[in-house]
Amino acid sequence: MANDQHDITLAELLIVACAEGWRGDGELLASGIGTIPRLAAGLAKLTHSPELLLTDGEAYLIEEPIPLGPRPEGFTLQAAGWMPFARIFECVWGGYRHALTMPSQIDRYGQTNISCLGADYDRPKTQLLGARGYPGNSINHINSYLVTSHGPRVFVKGEVDMVAGVGYNPARRTPGMRGDFIDLRRIVTDLCVLDFEGPQHAMRVRSLHPGVHFDDVQAATGFELLRAPEMGVTPLPDATQLDIIRRLDPHNLRASALRNNPPALRAAPRAEVPA
Amino acid sequence: MALNKQLGAQDLVAQLRDGMTIGIGGWGPRRKPMALVREILRSDLKDLTIVTYGGPEVGMLCAAGKVRKLVFGFVSLDAIPLEPYFRRAREAGGMDICELDEGMLQWGLRAAAMRLPFLPTRVGLASDVHARYPDFKTISSPYADGETLLAMPALHLDVALLHVDQCDRLGNSRILGPDPYFDDLFARAAKRCYVSCEQLHERLDLGEHGSTDAARANSFERYLVTGVVHAPGGAHPTSCAPHYGWDMKHLKQYCASAEQENGWQAYANDYLAGGESDYQARVGGAAHIGSLPVTAI
């Protein structure tokens, strides 16, 4: 099937950008939590990184990524191994994982929050999930993050309201603790791809999505960003990647992953698509 | 005399006391001992410290005013990410909490299980889980590395409440679902562990259940089990794979009640006023519960 570039959605571009994060990781557990992260993990395994380990999202290791959503009649899970939560923790604490998750807040240090919002921890403005596995993940293994609505409420000024995921903030280090397992790789947002490869792990814009300018990203961020010297444009998915994404997402759940399901080429005029 | 640990849920709850620390097994909206929780909701028990990977039981116990302190890694219904009554209790302020990383929680249970005062870990350091909870201490490795580690204190439980697939009257148990979660550690960390079950057998070592393959689904020893409650459908509205999935319709209705004036009272009137058989009749009966599909994530 020919793919008109104007039919490619931003969600599909983000899936490819997220999948790139696992390139070169070797035999690690690739955990993508959420629609786009899960599709990205599957895409990474089926393209550049077949050595990655995946789970079915429940308790089993699989070698064939499982399509998202309701499964066809007669579907039987084919498992290669067993990965209950007890073994997930063994994997996390041993450092054999690169997780891609979706925090509610991120600060300049890469510290992240999914626990609760507001200045008063004892009486939060909004209670979210709790810290979940963020403290353990972030101090033990590689982490990347996805933000589907890049703005100053997510990329906050100062520190996040509750530091669940640790980052590169020297003031938070307890003397004598080991921080060398902290390894934040990239943040994929609906505007750009960020990394931590600036001086003292400062956050840099690594690529801008088509039609986005650096100033747009800076204006949507509560702290100063650097430009990577090689900063370019985030590539569009190619036909092979799109075919795999469609196969892994037969119910088109990715269409609901971003508000209004925008096209990847948002600055370009979009042809009317018949309903 | 042969052991017979069977008892009724009401008899079990009559053995609990105000102020106890109660660990609850399962994970979020999965395999929660809800029939036992409902019996607590119907009781006068109060000032409880609840230790759990939280699902709807946390919201219900908070809404009913049973919780003095919550020790948790998360509270979520997964498909419905935010638990409304837990959220309300936190946002109202004044709730005594100990917020943990998921791994720290099992580590604290493990310390209690092994009769140790603490277990070291890196997890929690540099995060607000450590900074916001002054009771956590750090410790230096006594070896050449000298590394500073968090000393995760033992999480001692007065009582653990679990829901499993099969038990026998002796207290042998089996979890047939895909993940035993940390039920074994809850059992080991508790002075007394009560297990409700879908199926109660005289003896699990006899007949079709006696094979050694089947026995691998046993995740903790019967010497840990004080009592066994036969409660088919007892995880509803949470899931108990492979028997049944979560009841999303009921969970949505429960969550919607939090948006209503006196919503918890209405929910309690509708579903908790009678006993467990009344509850099951009101949610559609045992056949309905048994037919709830186990959904893929």
Coordinates of C-alpha atoms in Angstrom, one line a residue:
Chain A
M1 CA 0.0 0.0 0.0
A2 CA 1.4 3.4 -0.9
N3 CA 1.6 5.7 2.0
D4 CA 0.9 9.4 1.4
Q5 CA 3.1 11.2 3.9
H6 CA 0.2 13.4 4.8
D7 CA -1.7 10.4 6.1
I8 CA 1.0 9.6 8.6
T9 CA 0.0 10.6 12.1
L10 CA 2.1 12.2 14.8
A11 CA 1.4 9.1 16.9
E12 CA 3.0 7.0 14.3
L13 CA 6.0 9.3 14.2
L14 CA 6.3 9.1 18.0
I15 CA 6.2 5.3 17.9
V16 CA 9.2 5.3 15.6
A17 CA 11.1 7.9 17.6
C18 CA 10.4 5.9 20.8
A19 CA 11.5 2.7 19.2
E20 CA 14.8 4.3 18.3
G21 CA 15.5 4.6 22.0
W22 CA 16.1 0.9 22.4
R23 CA 18.5 0.6 19.4
G24 CA 21.8 -1.0 20.5
D25 CA 20.6 -2.0 24.0
G26 CA 21.2 -5.7 23.5
E27 CA 19.4 -8.3 25.6
L28 CA 17.4 -6.1 27.9
L29 CA 13.8 -6.2 28.8
A30 CA 12.1 -3.4 26.8
S31 CA 9.1 -2.3 28.8
G32 CA 6.8 0.1 27.1
I33 CA 3.9 1.2 29.4
G34 CA 1.1 2.8 27.4
T35 CA -0.2 2.5 23.9
I36 CA 2.6 4.3 22.1
P37 CA 5.4 2.9 24.3
R38 CA 4.2 -0.7 23.8
L39 CA 3.9 -0.3 20.1
A40 CA 7.4 1.2 20.0
A41 CA 8.8 -1.7 21.9
G42 CA 7.3 -4.2 19.5
L43 CA 8.5 -2.1 16.5
A44 CA 12.0 -2.0 17.9
K45 CA 12.1 -5.8 18.3
L46 CA 10.7 -6.4 14.8
T47 CA 13.1 -4.0 13.1
H48 CA 16.5 -3.0 14.5
S49 CA 16.7 -4.9 17.8
P50 CA 15.4 -8.5 17.6
E51 CA 17.5 -9.4 20.7
L52 CA 15.2 -7.4 23.0
L53 CA 13.0 -9.2 25.6
L54 CA 9.3 -8.3 25.7
T55 CA 6.4 -9.4 27.9
D56 CA 2.7 -9.7 27.1
G57 CA 2.0 -6.9 29.6
E58 CA 0.9 -9.5 32.2
A59 CA 3.3 -12.2 33.3
Y60 CA 4.9 -13.9 30.3
L61 CA 8.0 -13.4 28.2
I62 CA 7.2 -13.5 24.5
E63 CA 9.4 -13.5 21.4
E64 CA 6.6 -12.3 19.0
P65 CA 5.1 -8.9 20.0
I66 CA 1.4 -9.3 20.6
P67 CA -1.0 -6.9 18.8
L68 CA -2.8 -4.5 21.2
G69 CA -6.4 -4.6 22.3
P70 CA -9.0 -7.4 21.9
R71 CA -7.5 -10.6 20.6
P72 CA -8.9 -12.6 17.7
E73 CA -11.2 -15.6 18.4
G74 CA -9.1 -18.6 19.3
F75 CA -5.9 -16.6 20.1
T76 CA -3.6 -18.6 22.3
L77 CA -0.7 -16.9 24.0
Q78 CA 2.7 -18.4 23.1
A79 CA 5.1 -17.8 25.9
A80 CA 8.8 -18.2 25.9
G81 CA 9.2 -17.7 29.7
W82 CA 7.5 -16.6 32.8
M83 CA 7.9 -13.0 34.2
P84 CA 5.7 -12.4 37.2
F85 CA 6.2 -9.1 39.1
A86 CA 8.6 -10.8 41.5
R87 CA 10.9 -11.5 38.5
I88 CA 10.3 -8.0 37.1
F89 CA 11.8 -6.7 40.3
E90 CA 14.8 -9.0 40.0
C91 CA 15.3 -7.7 36.5
V92 CA 14.9 -4.0 37.6
W93 CA 17.3 -4.3 40.5
G94 CA 19.8 -6.2 38.3
G95 CA 19.7 -3.4 35.7
Y96 CA 18.4 -5.6 32.8
R97 CA 15.7 -3.2 31.7
H98 CA 15.1 -0.1 29.6
A99 CA 11.6 1.2 30.4
L100 CA 9.7 3.8 28.4
T101 CA 6.9 5.3 30.6
M102 CA 4.7 8.4 30.7
P103 CA 5.3 10.7 33.7
S104 CA 3.0 13.6 34.6
Q105 CA 5.9 16.0 35.4
I106 CA 9.6 16.2 34.4
D107 CA 12.1 18.8 35.6
R108 CA 15.5 20.0 34.3
Y109 CA 17.3 17.2 36.1
G110 CA 15.2 14.5 34.5
Q111 CA 13.4 13.9 37.8
T112 CA 9.9 12.6 37.2
N113 CA 6.5 12.5 39.0
I114 CA 3.5 10.2 38.7
S115 CA 2.6 10.3 42.4
C116 CA 0.6 13.5 43.1
L117 CA 0.5 17.2 42.1
G118 CA 0.6 20.3 44.2
A119 CA 2.9 22.0 46.6
D120 CA 1.5 20.4 49.7
Y121 CA 2.4 16.7 49.8
D122 CA 0.1 16.1 52.8
R123 CA -2.8 17.6 51.0
P124 CA -2.1 17.2 47.2
K125 CA -4.1 19.2 44.7
T126 CA -4.4 16.1 42.6
Q127 CA -3.6 12.6 43.8
L128 CA -2.3 10.4 41.0
L129 CA -1.1 6.8 41.1
G130 CA 1.6 6.9 43.8
A131 CA 5.3 6.4 43.2
R132 CA 4.8 3.0 41.6
G133 CA 8.1 1.6 40.4
Y134 CA 9.7 5.0 39.5
P135 CA 12.2 5.2 42.4
G136 CA 13.5 1.7 41.8
N137 CA 13.5 1.9 38.0
S138 CA 15.3 5.2 37.8
I139 CA 18.1 4.3 40.2
N140 CA 18.7 0.9 38.7
H141 CA 18.3 0.8 34.9
I142 CA 17.9 2.8 31.7
N143 CA 14.8 4.9 31.4
S144 CA 13.2 7.0 28.7
Y145 CA 10.0 8.9 28.8
L146 CA 7.1 9.9 26.6
V147 CA 5.2 13.1 26.9
T148 CA 2.1 13.5 24.7
S149 CA 1.4 17.1 25.5
H150 CA 4.6 19.1 25.8
G151 CA 4.0 22.2 27.9
P152 CA 5.1 24.0 31.1
R153 CA 2.7 21.9 33.2
V154 CA 4.7 18.8 32.4
F155 CA 8.2 20.3 31.9
V156 CA 8.1 22.3 35.1
K157 CA 10.1 25.1 36.4
G158 CA 12.1 24.1 39.5
E159 CA 11.6 20.6 40.7
V160 CA 8.7 18.2 40.1
D161 CA 6.2 18.3 43.0
M162 CA 7.1 14.8 44.2
V163 CA 10.3 13.2 43.0
A164 CA 9.3 9.7 42.2
G165 CA 11.8 9.0 39.4
V166 CA 15.3 10.2 40.3
G167 CA 17.4 12.2 37.9
Y168 CA 20.7 14.1 37.7
N169 CA 20.1 16.6 40.6
P170 CA 23.3 16.7 42.7
A171 CA 21.3 18.2 45.6
R172 CA 19.3 15.0 45.9
R173 CA 22.3 12.7 46.2
T174 CA 22.8 11.2 49.6
P175 CA 26.6 11.2 50.3
G176 CA 28.1 7.8 49.6
M177 CA 25.2 6.6 47.5
R178 CA 25.8 5.1 44.1
G179 CA 24.3 7.1 41.3
D180 CA 26.1 5.6 38.4
F181 CA 23.2 3.3 37.5
I182 CA 21.0 6.3 36.8
D183 CA 20.8 6.4 33.0
L184 CA 18.2 8.6 31.4
R185 CA 18.3 8.3 27.7
R186 CA 15.7 10.3 25.8
I187 CA 12.4 12.0 26.2
V188 CA 10.1 11.8 23.2
T189 CA 7.3 14.5 23.2
D190 CA 4.7 15.6 20.7
L191 CA 7.1 18.4 19.7
C192 CA 10.6 17.0 19.8
V193 CA 13.1 14.4 21.0
L194 CA 15.3 15.4 24.0
D195 CA 18.3 13.8 25.5
F196 CA 20.6 14.4 28.5
E197 CA 23.9 14.7 26.7
G198 CA 24.6 18.3 27.5
P199 CA 27.1 19.4 30.2
Q200 CA 26.3 17.8 33.6
H201 CA 23.5 15.9 31.8
A202 CA 21.7 19.1 30.7
M203 CA 18.7 18.4 28.5
R204 CA 19.2 19.0 24.8
V205 CA 16.8 19.0 21.9
R206 CA 18.1 16.2 19.7
S207 CA 15.5 16.5 16.9
L208 CA 12.5 18.6 16.2
H209 CA 9.4 17.1 14.7
P210 CA 8.4 18.3 11.2
G211 CA 7.1 21.9 11.3
V212 CA 8.3 22.5 15.0
H213 CA 10.9 25.2 15.8
F214 CA 13.3 25.2 18.7
D215 CA 11.6 28.4 20.0
D216 CA 8.2 26.5 20.2
V217 CA 9.8 23.8 22.3
Q218 CA 11.6 26.3 24.6
A219 CA 8.4 28.3 25.1
A220 CA 6.6 25.1 26.1
T221 CA 9.3 24.2 28.6
G222 CA 9.7 25.6 32.2
F223 CA 13.5 25.6 32.0
E224 CA 16.3 26.3 29.5
L225 CA 17.0 23.8 26.9
L226 CA 20.2 23.3 24.8
R227 CA 20.3 22.5 21.1
A228 CA 22.3 19.4 20.1
P229 CA 24.9 20.4 17.5
E230 CA 23.5 17.8 15.2
M231 CA 19.9 18.8 15.9
G232 CA 17.8 17.8 12.9
V233 CA 14.2 16.9 12.0
T234 CA 12.7 13.7 13.5
P235 CA 12.3 11.3 10.6
L236 CA 8.9 10.1 9.4
P237 CA 8.1 6.4 9.6
D238 CA 8.9 4.5 6.4
A239 CA 6.5 2.1 4.7
T240 CA 8.0 -1.0 6.5
Q241 CA 7.6 0.6 9.9
L242 CA 4.1 1.7 9.1
D243 CA 3.1 -1.8 8.1
I244 CA 4.5 -3.2 11.3
I245 CA 2.7 -0.5 13.4
R246 CA -0.6 -1.3 11.7
R247 CA -0.1 -5.0 12.3
L248 CA 0.7 -4.5 16.0
D249 CA -2.3 -2.1 16.4
P250 CA -5.2 -3.6 14.4
H251 CA -7.8 -1.7 16.4
N252 CA -6.0 1.7 15.8
L253 CA -5.6 2.5 19.5
R254 CA -2.8 4.8 18.5
A255 CA -5.4 7.2 17.0
S256 CA -6.6 7.9 20.6
A257 CA -3.1 8.3 22.1
L258 CA -2.8 12.0 21.2
R259 CA -5.5 14.6 21.5
N260 CA -7.2 15.1 18.1
N261 CA -4.8 12.6 16.5
P262 CA -2.8 15.2 14.6
P263 CA -0.9 14.5 11.4
A264 CA 2.9 14.1 11.6
L265 CA 3.3 16.9 9.0
R266 CA 1.3 19.5 11.0
A267 CA 2.6 22.6 9.3
A268 CA 1.8 21.3 5.9
P269 CA -1.7 21.6 4.3
R270 CA -3.6 18.4 4.9
A271 CA -5.7 17.0 2.2
E272 CA -9.3 16.3 3.1
V273 CA -9.7 12.7 4.0
P274 CA -13.0 11.1 3.2
A275 CA -14.7 9.8 6.3
Chain B
M1 CA -7.0 -34.9 65.0
A2 CA -7.1 -33.7 61.4
L3 CA -6.6 -30.0 60.8
N4 CA -9.6 -28.1 59.8
K5 CA -8.9 -24.4 59.3
Q6 CA -12.1 -23.5 57.6
L7 CA -14.1 -20.6 59.1
G8 CA -16.6 -18.1 57.9
A9 CA -15.7 -14.5 56.9
Q10 CA -17.7 -13.1 59.8
D11 CA -15.9 -15.3 62.3
L12 CA -12.6 -14.2 60.7
V13 CA -13.4 -10.5 61.1
A14 CA -14.5 -11.1 64.7
Q15 CA -10.9 -12.1 65.3
L16 CA -9.6 -8.7 64.1
R17 CA -9.1 -5.7 66.4
D18 CA -9.1 -1.9 66.0
G19 CA -5.7 -0.5 65.2
M20 CA -4.3 -3.6 63.6
T21 CA -1.9 -3.6 60.7
I22 CA -3.5 -5.6 57.8
G23 CA -1.7 -6.6 54.7
I24 CA -3.9 -7.2 51.6
G25 CA -2.7 -9.4 48.8
G26 CA -3.3 -9.2 45.0
W27 CA -2.3 -6.3 42.8
G28 CA -4.4 -3.3 41.9
P29 CA -7.7 -4.6 40.4
R30 CA -6.4 -8.2 40.5
R31 CA -7.1 -11.1 42.9
K32 CA -8.1 -9.0 45.9
P33 CA -9.8 -10.7 48.9
M34 CA -12.8 -8.5 48.4
A35 CA -15.3 -10.8 50.2
L36 CA -13.1 -10.4 53.3
V37 CA -12.8 -6.7 52.7
R38 CA -16.5 -6.4 52.4
E39 CA -16.9 -8.1 55.8
I40 CA -14.6 -5.5 57.3
L41 CA -16.6 -2.8 55.7
R42 CA -19.7 -4.3 57.4
S43 CA -18.0 -4.4 60.7
D44 CA -17.2 -1.8 63.4
L45 CA -13.4 -2.2 62.9
K46 CA -11.5 1.1 62.7
D47 CA -8.0 2.7 62.9
L48 CA -6.5 0.1 60.6
T49 CA -3.1 0.4 59.0
I50 CA -3.4 -1.1 55.5
V51 CA -0.3 -2.3 53.6
T52 CA -1.0 -3.2 50.0
Y53 CA -0.5 -2.8 46.3
G54 CA -3.7 -1.0 46.2
G55 CA -6.9 -1.5 44.2
P56 CA -10.5 -0.8 45.0
E57 CA -10.2 -2.2 48.5
V58 CA -8.2 0.9 49.5
G59 CA -10.8 3.3 48.2
M60 CA -13.6 1.4 49.9
L61 CA -11.8 1.2 53.2
C62 CA -10.9 4.9 53.0
A63 CA -14.5 5.9 52.1
A64 CA -15.8 3.8 55.0
G65 CA -13.5 5.6 57.5
K66 CA -11.6 2.4 58.4
V67 CA -8.0 3.6 57.5
R68 CA -5.7 5.3 60.0
K69 CA -2.6 4.8 57.9
L70 CA -1.9 3.6 54.4
V71 CA 1.4 2.0 53.3
F72 CA 1.3 1.6 49.6
G73 CA 3.3 1.5 46.4
F74 CA 0.3 2.6 44.3
V75 CA -3.4 2.7 44.3
S76 CA -5.0 2.1 40.9
L77 CA -7.7 0.2 39.0
D78 CA -5.3 0.0 36.0
A79 CA -7.9 0.4 33.2
I80 CA -9.3 3.2 35.4
P81 CA -6.0 4.7 36.4
L82 CA -7.1 6.8 39.4
E83 CA -8.9 5.3 42.4
P84 CA -11.6 7.9 43.2
Y85 CA -12.1 7.4 46.9
F86 CA -8.4 7.0 47.7
R87 CA -7.9 10.2 45.7
R88 CA -10.5 12.0 47.6
A89 CA -9.1 10.9 51.0
R90 CA -5.6 12.1 50.0
E91 CA -6.8 15.4 48.6
A92 CA -8.9 16.1 51.7
G93 CA -5.6 16.1 53.7
G94 CA -4.6 14.6 57.0
M95 CA -4.3 11.1 55.8
D96 CA -1.3 9.3 57.4
I97 CA 0.6 7.6 54.6
C98 CA 3.9 5.8 53.9
E99 CA 4.4 6.0 50.1
L100 CA 6.8 3.4 48.9
D101 CA 8.3 2.2 45.7
E102 CA 6.7 -1.1 44.6
G103 CA 10.0 -2.9 45.1
M104 CA 10.5 -1.4 48.5
L105 CA 7.2 -2.7 49.7
Q106 CA 8.1 -6.3 48.9
W107 CA 11.5 -5.7 50.4
G108 CA 10.0 -4.6 53.7
L109 CA 7.7 -7.6 53.7
R110 CA 10.6 -9.9 53.0
A111 CA 12.6 -8.4 55.9
A112 CA 9.6 -9.1 58.2
A113 CA 9.3 -12.6 56.7
M114 CA 13.0 -13.3 57.5
R115 CA 12.7 -11.8 61.0
L116 CA 15.2 -9.1 60.1
P117 CA 14.9 -5.5 61.2
F118 CA 15.6 -4.2 57.7
L119 CA 17.0 -5.0 54.3
P120 CA 19.4 -2.7 52.4
T121 CA 18.5 -1.4 48.9
R122 CA 19.4 1.5 46.7
V123 CA 15.8 2.0 45.9
G124 CA 14.2 5.1 47.3
L125 CA 17.5 7.1 47.6
A126 CA 17.5 10.5 45.9
S127 CA 13.7 10.4 45.7
D128 CA 10.9 11.9 47.7
V129 CA 9.9 8.4 48.9
H130 CA 13.0 8.7 51.1
A131 CA 12.9 12.5 51.6
R132 CA 9.2 12.7 52.6
Y133 CA 9.3 9.9 55.1
P134 CA 11.7 10.7 57.9
D135 CA 11.5 7.3 59.5
F136 CA 13.7 5.8 56.8
K137 CA 17.3 5.6 57.8
T138 CA 20.3 4.9 55.6
I139 CA 23.2 2.6 56.4
S140 CA 26.8 2.3 55.2
S141 CA 28.0 -0.9 53.8
P142 CA 30.5 -2.4 56.3
Y143 CA 32.7 -3.6 53.4
A144 CA 35.3 -1.9 51.4
D145 CA 32.8 -0.2 49.0
G146 CA 31.3 1.8 51.9
E147 CA 28.2 2.4 49.8
T148 CA 25.3 4.3 51.5
L149 CA 22.1 2.3 51.2
L150 CA 18.5 2.8 52.4
A151 CA 17.7 0.4 55.3
M152 CA 14.2 -0.6 54.3
P153 CA 12.5 -1.4 57.7
A154 CA 10.6 -4.7 58.1
L155 CA 6.9 -4.3 57.4
H156 CA 5.4 -6.4 60.2
L157 CA 1.7 -7.3 59.7
D158 CA -0.7 -8.4 62.3
V159 CA -2.8 -10.1 59.7
A160 CA -2.6 -10.8 56.0
L161 CA -5.7 -11.3 53.9
L162 CA -5.3 -13.2 50.6
H163 CA -7.6 -14.6 47.9
V164 CA -6.5 -17.7 46.0
D165 CA -8.0 -20.3 43.6
Q166 CA -7.8 -23.4 45.7
C167 CA -7.3 -24.3 49.3
D168 CA -7.8 -27.4 51.4
R169 CA -9.0 -27.5 55.0
L170 CA -5.4 -28.0 56.2
G171 CA -4.4 -24.6 54.8
N172 CA -2.6 -25.8 51.6
S173 CA -3.3 -23.3 48.8
R174 CA -2.8 -22.8 45.1
I175 CA -2.7 -19.7 42.9
L176 CA -3.6 -20.7 39.3
G177 CA -3.5 -17.2 37.8
P178 CA -0.6 -15.9 35.7
D179 CA 1.1 -14.1 38.7
P180 CA 1.2 -15.0 42.4
Y181 CA 2.1 -11.3 43.0
F182 CA 3.6 -11.0 46.5
D183 CA 0.9 -13.0 48.4
D184 CA 3.6 -15.3 49.7
L185 CA 5.5 -12.4 51.3
F186 CA 2.3 -11.0 52.8
A187 CA 1.7 -14.5 54.3
R188 CA 5.3 -14.6 55.7
A189 CA 5.3 -11.1 57.1
A190 CA 2.1 -11.6 59.1
K191 CA 1.5 -13.1 62.5
R192 CA -1.8 -14.5 61.1
C193 CA -2.7 -15.1 57.5
Y194 CA -6.3 -15.8 56.3
V195 CA -6.9 -17.1 52.9
S196 CA -10.2 -16.9 51.0
C197 CA -10.6 -19.2 48.0
E198 CA -12.6 -20.0 44.9
Q199 CA -12.6 -23.7 45.6
L200 CA -12.3 -25.4 49.0
H201 CA -11.2 -29.1 48.9
E202 CA -10.9 -31.6 51.7
R203 CA -7.3 -32.4 50.6
L204 CA -5.3 -31.0 47.7
D205 CA -3.0 -34.0 47.6
L206 CA -5.8 -36.4 46.6
G207 CA -7.5 -37.1 43.3
E208 CA -7.1 -34.9 40.3
H209 CA -5.4 -32.2 42.3
G210 CA -2.7 -34.4 43.6
S211 CA -0.2 -34.3 40.8
T212 CA 3.2 -32.8 41.4
D213 CA 2.7 -30.4 38.4
A214 CA -0.4 -29.0 40.0
A215 CA 1.4 -28.6 43.3
R216 CA 3.8 -26.1 41.7
A217 CA 1.0 -23.5 42.0
N218 CA 1.4 -23.6 45.8
S219 CA 3.4 -20.5 46.8
F220 CA 3.5 -20.6 50.6
E221 CA 3.3 -23.3 53.3
R222 CA 0.3 -24.1 55.3
Y223 CA 2.0 -23.4 58.6
L224 CA 1.6 -19.7 57.7
V225 CA -2.2 -20.1 57.3
T226 CA -4.4 -19.5 60.3
G227 CA -7.8 -19.8 58.5
V228 CA -9.4 -20.6 55.2
V229 CA -12.6 -19.0 54.0
H230 CA -14.6 -20.6 51.1
A231 CA -15.6 -17.5 49.1
P232 CA -16.3 -18.4 45.4
G233 CA -16.5 -15.1 43.4
G234 CA -14.8 -13.5 46.4
A235 CA -12.4 -11.4 44.4
H236 CA -15.3 -9.6 42.6
P237 CA -15.2 -6.8 41.3
T238 CA -11.4 -7.5 40.9
S239 CA -10.2 -10.3 38.6
C240 CA -9.4 -13.9 39.6
A241 CA -7.8 -15.3 36.4
P242 CA -8.4 -17.9 35.1
H243 CA -11.8 -18.1 36.8
Y244 CA -13.1 -14.6 35.9
G245 CA -12.0 -11.1 34.8
W246 CA -12.6 -7.8 36.6
D247 CA -16.1 -6.4 36.4
M248 CA -15.5 -3.2 34.5
K249 CA -19.2 -2.2 34.6
H250 CA -19.3 -2.5 38.3
L251 CA -16.0 -0.8 38.8
K252 CA -17.2 2.1 36.6
Q253 CA -20.4 2.3 38.7
Y254 CA -18.4 2.3 41.9
C255 CA -16.1 5.1 40.6
A256 CA -19.1 7.1 39.4
S257 CA -20.6 6.9 42.9
A258 CA -17.6 9.0 44.1
E259 CA -18.9 11.9 41.9
Q260 CA -22.3 11.8 43.7
E261 CA -23.4 13.5 46.9
N262 CA -23.3 10.8 49.6
G263 CA -22.1 8.4 46.9
W264 CA -20.3 6.0 49.2
Q265 CA -23.3 5.7 51.4
A266 CA -25.4 4.9 48.4
Y267 CA -22.9 2.3 47.2
A268 CA -22.8 0.8 50.6
N269 CA -26.6 0.7 50.9
D270 CA -26.9 -1.0 47.5
Y271 CA -24.1 -3.6 47.9
L272 CA -23.1 -4.0 51.5
A273 CA -26.3 -3.9 53.4
G274 CA -26.8 -7.7 53.4
G275 CA -24.3 -10.5 53.5
E276 CA -22.0 -11.8 50.8
S277 CA -24.8 -13.8 49.1
D278 CA -26.9 -10.6 48.9
Y279 CA -23.9 -8.8 47.4
Q280 CA -23.5 -11.5 44.7
A281 CA -27.2 -11.5 43.9
R282 CA -27.1 -7.7 43.5
V283 CA -24.1 -7.7 41.1
G284 CA -25.7 -10.3 38.9
G285 CA -25.1 -13.6 40.6
A286 CA -22.4 -16.2 40.7
A287 CA -23.0 -17.1 37.0
H288 CA -22.4 -13.5 36.0
I289 CA -19.2 -13.3 38.0
G290 CA -18.0 -16.6 36.5
S291 CA -18.7 -15.4 33.0
L292 CA -16.7 -12.1 33.2
P293 CA -14.0 -12.4 30.6
V294 CA -10.3 -12.3 31.5
T295 CA -9.3 -9.4 29.3
A296 CA -5.9 -8.8 27.8
I297 CA -4.1 -5.6 28.6

